[in-house]
PDB file of C-alpha atoms in Angstrom:
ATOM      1  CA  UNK K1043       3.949 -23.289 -10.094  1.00  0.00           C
ATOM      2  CA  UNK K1044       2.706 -25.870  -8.101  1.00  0.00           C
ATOM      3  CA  UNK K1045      -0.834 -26.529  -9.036  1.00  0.00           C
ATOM      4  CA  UNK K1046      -3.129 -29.116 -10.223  1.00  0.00           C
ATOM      5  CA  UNK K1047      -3.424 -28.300 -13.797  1.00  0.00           C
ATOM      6  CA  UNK K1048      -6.806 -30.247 -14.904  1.00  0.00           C
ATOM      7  CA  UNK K1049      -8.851 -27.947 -14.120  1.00  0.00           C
ATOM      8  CA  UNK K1050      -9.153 -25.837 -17.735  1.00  0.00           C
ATOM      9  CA  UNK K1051     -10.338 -22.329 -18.578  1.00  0.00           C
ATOM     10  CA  UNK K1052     -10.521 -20.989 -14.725  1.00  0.00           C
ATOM     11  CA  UNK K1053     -12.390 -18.076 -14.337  1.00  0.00           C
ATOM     12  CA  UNK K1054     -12.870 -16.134 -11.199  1.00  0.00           C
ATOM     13  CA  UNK K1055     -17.137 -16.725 -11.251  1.00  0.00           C
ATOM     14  CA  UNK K1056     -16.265 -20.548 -11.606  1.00  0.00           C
ATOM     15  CA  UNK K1057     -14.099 -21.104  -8.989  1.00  0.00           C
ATOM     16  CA  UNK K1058     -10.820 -20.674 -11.054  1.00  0.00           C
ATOM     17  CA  UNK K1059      -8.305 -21.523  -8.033  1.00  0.00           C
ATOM     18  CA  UNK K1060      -6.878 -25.118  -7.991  1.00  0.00           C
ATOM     19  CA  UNK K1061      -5.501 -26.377  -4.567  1.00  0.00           C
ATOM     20  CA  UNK K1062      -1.232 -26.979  -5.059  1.00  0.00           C
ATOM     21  CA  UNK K1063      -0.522 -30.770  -5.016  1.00  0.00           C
ATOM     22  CA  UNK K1064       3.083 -30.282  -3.391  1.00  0.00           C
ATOM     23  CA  UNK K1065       3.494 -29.653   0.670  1.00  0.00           C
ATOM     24  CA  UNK K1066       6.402 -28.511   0.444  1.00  0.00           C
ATOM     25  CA  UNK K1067       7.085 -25.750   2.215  1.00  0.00           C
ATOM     26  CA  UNK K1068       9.463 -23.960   0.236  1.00  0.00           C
ATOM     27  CA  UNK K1069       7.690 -25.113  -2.786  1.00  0.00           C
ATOM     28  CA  UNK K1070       4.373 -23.432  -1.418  1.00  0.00           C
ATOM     29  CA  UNK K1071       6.288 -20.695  -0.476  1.00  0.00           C
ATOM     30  CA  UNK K1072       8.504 -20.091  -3.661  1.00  0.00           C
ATOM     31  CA  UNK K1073       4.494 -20.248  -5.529  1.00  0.00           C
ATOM     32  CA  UNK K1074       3.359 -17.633  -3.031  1.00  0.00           C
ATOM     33  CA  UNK K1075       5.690 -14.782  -3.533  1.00  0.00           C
ATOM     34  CA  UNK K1076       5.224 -15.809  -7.694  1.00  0.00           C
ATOM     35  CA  UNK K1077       1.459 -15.266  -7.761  1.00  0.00           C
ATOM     36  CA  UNK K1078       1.683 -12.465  -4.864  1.00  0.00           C
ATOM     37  CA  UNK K1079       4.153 -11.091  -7.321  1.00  0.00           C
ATOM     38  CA  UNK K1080       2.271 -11.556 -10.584  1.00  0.00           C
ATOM     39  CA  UNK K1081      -1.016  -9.722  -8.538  1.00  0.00           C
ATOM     40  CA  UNK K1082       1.381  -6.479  -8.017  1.00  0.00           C
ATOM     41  CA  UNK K1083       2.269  -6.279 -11.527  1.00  0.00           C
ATOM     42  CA  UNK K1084      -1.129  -6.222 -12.763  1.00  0.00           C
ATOM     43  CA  UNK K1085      -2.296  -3.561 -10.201  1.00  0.00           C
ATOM     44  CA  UNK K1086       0.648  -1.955 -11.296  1.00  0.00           C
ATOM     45  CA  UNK K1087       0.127  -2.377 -14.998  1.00  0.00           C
ATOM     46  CA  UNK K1088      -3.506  -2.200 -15.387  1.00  0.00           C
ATOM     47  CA  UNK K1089      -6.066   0.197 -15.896  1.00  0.00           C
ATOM     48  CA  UNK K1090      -9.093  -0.078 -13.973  1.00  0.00           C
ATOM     49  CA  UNK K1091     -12.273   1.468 -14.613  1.00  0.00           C
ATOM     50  CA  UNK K1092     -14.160   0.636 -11.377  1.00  0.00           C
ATOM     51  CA  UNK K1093     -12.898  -0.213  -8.174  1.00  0.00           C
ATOM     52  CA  UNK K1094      -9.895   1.835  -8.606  1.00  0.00           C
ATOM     53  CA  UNK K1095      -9.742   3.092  -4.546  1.00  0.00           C
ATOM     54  CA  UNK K1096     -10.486  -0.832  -3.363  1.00  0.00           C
ATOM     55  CA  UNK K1097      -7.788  -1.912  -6.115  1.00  0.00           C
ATOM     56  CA  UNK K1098      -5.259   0.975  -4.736  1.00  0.00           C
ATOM     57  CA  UNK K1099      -5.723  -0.801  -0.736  1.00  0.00           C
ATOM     58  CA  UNK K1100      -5.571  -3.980  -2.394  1.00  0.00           C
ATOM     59  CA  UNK K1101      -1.961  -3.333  -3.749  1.00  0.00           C
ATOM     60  CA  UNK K1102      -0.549  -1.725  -0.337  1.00  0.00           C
ATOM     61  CA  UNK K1103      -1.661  -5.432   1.030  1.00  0.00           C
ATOM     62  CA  UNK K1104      -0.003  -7.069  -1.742  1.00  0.00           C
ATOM     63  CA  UNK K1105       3.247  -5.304  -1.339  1.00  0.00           C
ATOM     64  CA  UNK K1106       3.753  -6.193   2.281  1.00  0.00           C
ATOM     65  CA  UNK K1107       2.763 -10.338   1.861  1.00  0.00           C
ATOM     66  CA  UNK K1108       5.756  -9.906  -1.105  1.00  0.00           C
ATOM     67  CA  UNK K1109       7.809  -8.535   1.674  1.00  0.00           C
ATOM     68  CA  UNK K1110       6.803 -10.598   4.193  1.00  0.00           C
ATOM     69  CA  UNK K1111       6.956 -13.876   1.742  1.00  0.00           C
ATOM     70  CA  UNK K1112      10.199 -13.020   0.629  1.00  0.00           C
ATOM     71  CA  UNK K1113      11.333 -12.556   4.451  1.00  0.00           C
ATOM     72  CA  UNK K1114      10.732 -16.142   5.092  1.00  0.00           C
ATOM     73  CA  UNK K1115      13.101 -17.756   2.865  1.00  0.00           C
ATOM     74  CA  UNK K1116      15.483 -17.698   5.802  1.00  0.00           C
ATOM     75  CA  UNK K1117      13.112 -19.124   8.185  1.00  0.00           C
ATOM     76  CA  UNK K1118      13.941 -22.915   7.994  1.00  0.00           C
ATOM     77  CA  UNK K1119      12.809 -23.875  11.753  1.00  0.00           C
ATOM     78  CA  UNK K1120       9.494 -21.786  10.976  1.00  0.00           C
ATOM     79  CA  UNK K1121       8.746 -23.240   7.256  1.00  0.00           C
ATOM     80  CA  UNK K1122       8.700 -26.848   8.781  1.00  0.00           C
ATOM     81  CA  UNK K1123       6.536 -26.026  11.594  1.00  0.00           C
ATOM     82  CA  UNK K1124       3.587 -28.317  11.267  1.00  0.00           C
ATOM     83  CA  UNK K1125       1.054 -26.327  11.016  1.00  0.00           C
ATOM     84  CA  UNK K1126       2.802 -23.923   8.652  1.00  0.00           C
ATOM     85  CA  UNK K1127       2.216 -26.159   5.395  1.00  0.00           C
ATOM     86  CA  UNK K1128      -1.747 -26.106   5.701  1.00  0.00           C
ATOM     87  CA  UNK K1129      -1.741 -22.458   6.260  1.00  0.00           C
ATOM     88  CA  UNK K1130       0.885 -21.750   3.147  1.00  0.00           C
ATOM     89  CA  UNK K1131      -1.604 -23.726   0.755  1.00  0.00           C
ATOM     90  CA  UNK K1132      -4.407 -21.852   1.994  1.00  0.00           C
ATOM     91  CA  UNK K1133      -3.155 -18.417   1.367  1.00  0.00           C
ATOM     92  CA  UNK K1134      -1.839 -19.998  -1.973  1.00  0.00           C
ATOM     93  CA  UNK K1135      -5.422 -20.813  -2.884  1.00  0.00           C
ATOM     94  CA  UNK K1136      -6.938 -17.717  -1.806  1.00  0.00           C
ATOM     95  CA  UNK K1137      -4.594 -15.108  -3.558  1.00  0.00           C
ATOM     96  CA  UNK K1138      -5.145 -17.260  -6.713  1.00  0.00           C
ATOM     97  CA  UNK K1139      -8.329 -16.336  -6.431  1.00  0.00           C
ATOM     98  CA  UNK K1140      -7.573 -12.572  -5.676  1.00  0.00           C
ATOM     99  CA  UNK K1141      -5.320 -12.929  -8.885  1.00  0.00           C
ATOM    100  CA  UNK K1142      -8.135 -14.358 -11.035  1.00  0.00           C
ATOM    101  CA  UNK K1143     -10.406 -10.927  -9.421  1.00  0.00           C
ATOM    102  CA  UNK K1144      -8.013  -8.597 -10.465  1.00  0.00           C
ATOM    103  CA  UNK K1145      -7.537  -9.468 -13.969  1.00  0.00           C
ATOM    104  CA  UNK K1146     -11.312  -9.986 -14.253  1.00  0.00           C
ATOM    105  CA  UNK K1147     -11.258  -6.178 -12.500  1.00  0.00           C
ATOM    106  CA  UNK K1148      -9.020  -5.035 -15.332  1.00  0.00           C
ATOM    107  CA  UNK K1149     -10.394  -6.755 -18.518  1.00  0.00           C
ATOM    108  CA  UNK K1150     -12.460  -3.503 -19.910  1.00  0.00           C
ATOM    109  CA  UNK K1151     -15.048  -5.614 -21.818  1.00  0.00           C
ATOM    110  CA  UNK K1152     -16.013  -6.186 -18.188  1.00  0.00           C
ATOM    111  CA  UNK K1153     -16.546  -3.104 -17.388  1.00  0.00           C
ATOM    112  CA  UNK K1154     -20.443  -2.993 -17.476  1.00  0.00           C
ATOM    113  CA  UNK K1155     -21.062  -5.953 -15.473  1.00  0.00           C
ATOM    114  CA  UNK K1156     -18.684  -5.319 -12.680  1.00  0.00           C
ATOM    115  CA  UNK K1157     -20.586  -1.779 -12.755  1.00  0.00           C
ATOM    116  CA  UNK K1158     -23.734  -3.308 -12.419  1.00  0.00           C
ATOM    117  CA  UNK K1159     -22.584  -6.299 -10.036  1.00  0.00           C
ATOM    118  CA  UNK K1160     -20.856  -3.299  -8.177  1.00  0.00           C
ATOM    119  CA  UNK K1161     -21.742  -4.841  -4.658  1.00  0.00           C
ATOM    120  CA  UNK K1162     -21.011  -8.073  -5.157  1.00  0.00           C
ATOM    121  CA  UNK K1163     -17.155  -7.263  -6.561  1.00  0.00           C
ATOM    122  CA  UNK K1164     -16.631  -5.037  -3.562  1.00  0.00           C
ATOM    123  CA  UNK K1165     -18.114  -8.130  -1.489  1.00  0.00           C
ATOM    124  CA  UNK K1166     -15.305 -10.257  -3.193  1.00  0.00           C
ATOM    125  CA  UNK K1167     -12.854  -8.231  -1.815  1.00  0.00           C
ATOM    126  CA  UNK K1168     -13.670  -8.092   1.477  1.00  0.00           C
ATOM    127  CA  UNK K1169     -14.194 -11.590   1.436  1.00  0.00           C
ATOM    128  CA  UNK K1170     -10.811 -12.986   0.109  1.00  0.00           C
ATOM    129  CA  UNK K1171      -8.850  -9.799   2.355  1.00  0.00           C
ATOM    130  CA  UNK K1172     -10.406 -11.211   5.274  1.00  0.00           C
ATOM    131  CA  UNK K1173      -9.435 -14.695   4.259  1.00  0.00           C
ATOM    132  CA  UNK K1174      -6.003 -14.084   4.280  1.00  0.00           C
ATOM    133  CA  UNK K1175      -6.733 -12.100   7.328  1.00  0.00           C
ATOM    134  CA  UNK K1176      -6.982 -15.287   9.102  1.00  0.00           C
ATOM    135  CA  UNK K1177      -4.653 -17.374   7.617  1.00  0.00           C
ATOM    136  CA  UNK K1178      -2.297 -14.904   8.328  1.00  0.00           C
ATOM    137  CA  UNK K1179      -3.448 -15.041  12.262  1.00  0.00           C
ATOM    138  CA  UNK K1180      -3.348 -18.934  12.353  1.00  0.00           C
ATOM    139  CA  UNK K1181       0.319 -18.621  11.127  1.00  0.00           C
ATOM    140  CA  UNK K1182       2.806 -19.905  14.484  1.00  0.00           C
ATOM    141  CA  UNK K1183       4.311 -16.453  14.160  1.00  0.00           C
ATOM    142  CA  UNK K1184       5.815 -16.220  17.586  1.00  0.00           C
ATOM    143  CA  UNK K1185       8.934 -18.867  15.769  1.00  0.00           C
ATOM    144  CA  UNK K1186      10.220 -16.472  13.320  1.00  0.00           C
ATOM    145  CA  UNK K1187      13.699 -15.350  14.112  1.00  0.00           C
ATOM    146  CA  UNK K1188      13.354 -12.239  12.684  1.00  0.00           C
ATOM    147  CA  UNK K1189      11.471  -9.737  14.882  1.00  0.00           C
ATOM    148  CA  UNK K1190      10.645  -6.620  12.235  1.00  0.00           C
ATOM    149  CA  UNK K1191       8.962  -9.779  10.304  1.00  0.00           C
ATOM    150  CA  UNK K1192       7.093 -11.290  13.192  1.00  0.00           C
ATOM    151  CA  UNK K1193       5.978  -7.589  13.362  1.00  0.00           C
ATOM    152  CA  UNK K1194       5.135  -7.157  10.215  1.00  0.00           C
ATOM    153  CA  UNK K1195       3.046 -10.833   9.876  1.00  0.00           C
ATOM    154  CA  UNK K1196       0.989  -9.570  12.875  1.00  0.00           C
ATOM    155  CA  UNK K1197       0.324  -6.312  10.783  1.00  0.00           C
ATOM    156  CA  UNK K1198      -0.808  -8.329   8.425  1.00  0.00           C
ATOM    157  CA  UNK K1199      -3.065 -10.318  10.283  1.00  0.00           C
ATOM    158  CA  UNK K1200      -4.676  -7.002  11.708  1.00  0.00           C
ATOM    159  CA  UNK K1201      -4.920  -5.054   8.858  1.00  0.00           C
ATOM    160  CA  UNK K1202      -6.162  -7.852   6.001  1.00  0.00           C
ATOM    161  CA  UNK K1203      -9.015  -8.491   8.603  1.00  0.00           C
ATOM    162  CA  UNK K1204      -9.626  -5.093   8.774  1.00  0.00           C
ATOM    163  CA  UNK K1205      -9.064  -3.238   5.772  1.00  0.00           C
ATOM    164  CA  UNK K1206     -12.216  -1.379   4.692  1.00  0.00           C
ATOM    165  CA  UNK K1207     -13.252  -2.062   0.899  1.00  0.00           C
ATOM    166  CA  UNK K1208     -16.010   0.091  -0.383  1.00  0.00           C
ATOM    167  CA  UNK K1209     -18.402   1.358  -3.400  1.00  0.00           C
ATOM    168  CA  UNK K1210     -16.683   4.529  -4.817  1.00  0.00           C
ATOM    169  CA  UNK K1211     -18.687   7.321  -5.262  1.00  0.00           C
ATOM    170  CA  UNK K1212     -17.952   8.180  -8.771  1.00  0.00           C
ATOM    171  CA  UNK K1213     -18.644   3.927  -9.472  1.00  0.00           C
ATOM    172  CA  UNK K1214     -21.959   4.342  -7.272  1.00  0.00           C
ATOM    173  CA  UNK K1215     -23.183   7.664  -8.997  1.00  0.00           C
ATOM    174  CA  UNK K1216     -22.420   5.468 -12.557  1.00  0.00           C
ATOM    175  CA  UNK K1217     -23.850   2.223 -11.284  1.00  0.00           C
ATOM    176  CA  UNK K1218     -27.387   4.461 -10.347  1.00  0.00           C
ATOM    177  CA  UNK K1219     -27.500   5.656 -13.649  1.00  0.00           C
ATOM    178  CA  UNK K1220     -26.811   2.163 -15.317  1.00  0.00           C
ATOM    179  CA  UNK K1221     -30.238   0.785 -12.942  1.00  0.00           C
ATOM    180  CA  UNK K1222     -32.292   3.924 -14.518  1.00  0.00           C
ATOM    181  CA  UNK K1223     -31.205   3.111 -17.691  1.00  0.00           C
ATOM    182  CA  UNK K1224     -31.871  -0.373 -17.821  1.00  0.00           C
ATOM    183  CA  UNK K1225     -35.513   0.315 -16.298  1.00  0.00           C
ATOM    184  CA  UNK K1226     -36.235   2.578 -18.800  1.00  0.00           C
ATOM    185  CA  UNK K1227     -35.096   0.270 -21.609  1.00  0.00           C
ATOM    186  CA  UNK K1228     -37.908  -2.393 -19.547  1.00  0.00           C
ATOM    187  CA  UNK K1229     -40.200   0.228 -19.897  1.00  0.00           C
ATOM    188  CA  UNK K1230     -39.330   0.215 -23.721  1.00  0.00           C
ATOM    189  CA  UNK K1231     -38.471   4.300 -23.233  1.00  0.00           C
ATOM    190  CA  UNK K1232     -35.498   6.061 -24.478  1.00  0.00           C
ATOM    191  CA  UNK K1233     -33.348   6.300 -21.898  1.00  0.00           C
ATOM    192  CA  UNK K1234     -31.649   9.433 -20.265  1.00  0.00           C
ATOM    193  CA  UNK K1235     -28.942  10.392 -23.188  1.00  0.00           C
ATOM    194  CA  UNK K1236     -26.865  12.509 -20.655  1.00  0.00           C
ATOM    195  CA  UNK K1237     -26.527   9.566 -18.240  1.00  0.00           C
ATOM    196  CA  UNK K1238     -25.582   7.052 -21.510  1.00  0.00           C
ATOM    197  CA  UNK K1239     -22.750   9.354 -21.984  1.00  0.00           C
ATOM    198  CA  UNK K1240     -21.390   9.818 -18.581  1.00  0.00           C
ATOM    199  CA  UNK K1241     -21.628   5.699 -18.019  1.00  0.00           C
ATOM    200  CA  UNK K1242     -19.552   5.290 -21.595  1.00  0.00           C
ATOM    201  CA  UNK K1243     -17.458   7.695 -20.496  1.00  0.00           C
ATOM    202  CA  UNK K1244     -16.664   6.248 -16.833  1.00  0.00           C
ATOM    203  CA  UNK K1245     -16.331   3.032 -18.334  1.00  0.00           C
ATOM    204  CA  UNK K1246     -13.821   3.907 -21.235  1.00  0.00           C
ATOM    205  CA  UNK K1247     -16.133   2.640 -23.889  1.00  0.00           C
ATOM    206  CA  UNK K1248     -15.464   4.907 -26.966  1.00  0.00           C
ATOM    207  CA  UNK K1249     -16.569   2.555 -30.248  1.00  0.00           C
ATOM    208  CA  UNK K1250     -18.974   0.221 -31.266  1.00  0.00           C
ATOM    209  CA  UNK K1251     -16.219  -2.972 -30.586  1.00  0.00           C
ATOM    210  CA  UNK K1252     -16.086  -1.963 -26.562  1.00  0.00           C
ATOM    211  CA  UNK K1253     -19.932  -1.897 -27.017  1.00  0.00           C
ATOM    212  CA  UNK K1254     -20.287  -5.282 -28.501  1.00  0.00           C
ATOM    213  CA  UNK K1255     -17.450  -6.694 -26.456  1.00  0.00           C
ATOM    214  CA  UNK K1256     -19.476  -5.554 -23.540  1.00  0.00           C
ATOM    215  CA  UNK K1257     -22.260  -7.216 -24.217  1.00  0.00           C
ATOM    216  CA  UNK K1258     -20.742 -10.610 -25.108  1.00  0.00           C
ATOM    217  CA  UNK K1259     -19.424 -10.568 -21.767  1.00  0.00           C
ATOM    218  CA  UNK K1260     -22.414 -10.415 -20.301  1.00  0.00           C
ATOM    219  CA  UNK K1261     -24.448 -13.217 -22.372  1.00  0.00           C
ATOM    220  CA  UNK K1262     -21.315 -15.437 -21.322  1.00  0.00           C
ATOM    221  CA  UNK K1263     -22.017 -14.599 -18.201  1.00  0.00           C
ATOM    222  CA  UNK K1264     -25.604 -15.083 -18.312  1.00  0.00           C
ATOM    223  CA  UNK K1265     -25.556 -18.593 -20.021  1.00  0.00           C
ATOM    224  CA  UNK K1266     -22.425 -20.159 -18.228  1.00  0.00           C
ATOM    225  CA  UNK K1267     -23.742 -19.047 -14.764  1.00  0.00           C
ATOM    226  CA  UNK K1268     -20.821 -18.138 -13.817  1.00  0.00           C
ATOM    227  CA  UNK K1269     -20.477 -17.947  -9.928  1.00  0.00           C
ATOM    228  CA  UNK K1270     -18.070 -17.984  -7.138  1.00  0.00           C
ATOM    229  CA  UNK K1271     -18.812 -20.358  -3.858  1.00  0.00           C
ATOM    230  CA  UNK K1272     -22.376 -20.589  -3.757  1.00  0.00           C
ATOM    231  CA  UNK K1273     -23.085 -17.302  -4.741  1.00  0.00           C
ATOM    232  CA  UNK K1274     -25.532 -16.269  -8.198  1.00  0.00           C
ATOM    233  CA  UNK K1275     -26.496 -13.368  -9.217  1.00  0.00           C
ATOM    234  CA  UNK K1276     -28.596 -12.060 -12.453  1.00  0.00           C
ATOM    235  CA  UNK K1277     -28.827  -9.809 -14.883  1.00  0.00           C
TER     236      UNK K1277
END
């Protein structure tokens, strides 16, 4: 992998992707279809507890850039284009960042704050699909020898730009009852015992441990601040 390795400890809310230091083109290239790669084995692998619809259109995306990556090895004329290089690196930095979002998506002790953040996440990925919506369209397509690829890199373009991400209704029905709770808890009142159950149950959390884990998360959250761009949100 290409990157600049300094940066320590990257975490999606603290801008976790590092730009590559090589311009290579096969170099860039050879790191694309690795991470692209990587992020289809842990959609594959993982279990998610929210997001699971925007997660399942996330990995039909993922799937084609492998295929369209891996397409381009036989592109020489197209790879040294010179506007090819700057594009490469950007989609490079951006699916890091996807990467980074899924396992964060995945991690279960997670699982209440990316309930309760529920618009943000689903912001996230509309934000970094669109990104590579973009690159995708700024790519010099037109050189590629290969005509089902130029096809399928215009596809692409189109449909990362456009793909619809949104809150599931089982996640929004959970994330409701997480708000009521937590204003009742405010309010110092017992909160709603049937709706504690159905969030611990949506969520996977079946013992004390996920409980505490749960909570850790979110006081690391809360004191590192973490964030992405210029983007915070509390608690």
């Amino acid at each position: 992998m290409i990157f600049d390795t300094k940066v320590s400890d990257r975490r999606i809310w603290g801008s976790p992707a590092v730009p590559p230091v090589s311009a290579d083109p096969e170099q860039l290239l050879a790191s694309l279809a690795e991470v692209t790669h990587a992020i289809g084995h842990k959609l594959e692998g993982c279990v998610f507890y929210t997001q699971k619809k925007n997660v399942s259109r996330l990995a039909t995306l993922v799937t084609d850039l492998l295929t369209f990556f891996e397409g381009l090895e036989e592109e020489e004329e197209f790879l040294f284009h010179s506007q090819v290089s700057a594009s490469l690196s950007s989609l490079l930095f951006t699916l890091q960042e996807v990467e980074y979002l899924v396992v964060e998506c995945s991690r279960k002790e997670t699982s209440m704050w990316m309930l309760h953040q529920l618009g943000f996440v689903v912001g996230l990925f509309r934000a970094l699909t669109s990104d590579i919506g973009k690159v995708m369209k700024d790519l010099p397509l037109w050189i590629l020898t290969s005509r089902p690829l130029e096809n399928l890199g215009r596809l692409l373009a189109l449909g990362a730009a456009e793909l619809e991400y949104e809150r599931d209704r089982r996640d929004k029905v959970a994330a409701n009852d997480l708000k009521e709770i937590l204003y009742d808890l405010n309010k110092v009142s017992y909160p709603d015992a049937g709706k504690v159950r159905r969030i611990l149950s949506h969520l996977g959390i079946d013992c004390w441990t996920d409980c505490q884990n749960q909570i850790l998360y979110i006081e690391q959250w809360r004191t590192q601040k973490f964030f992405i761009g210029v983007s915070a949100f509390k608690i």
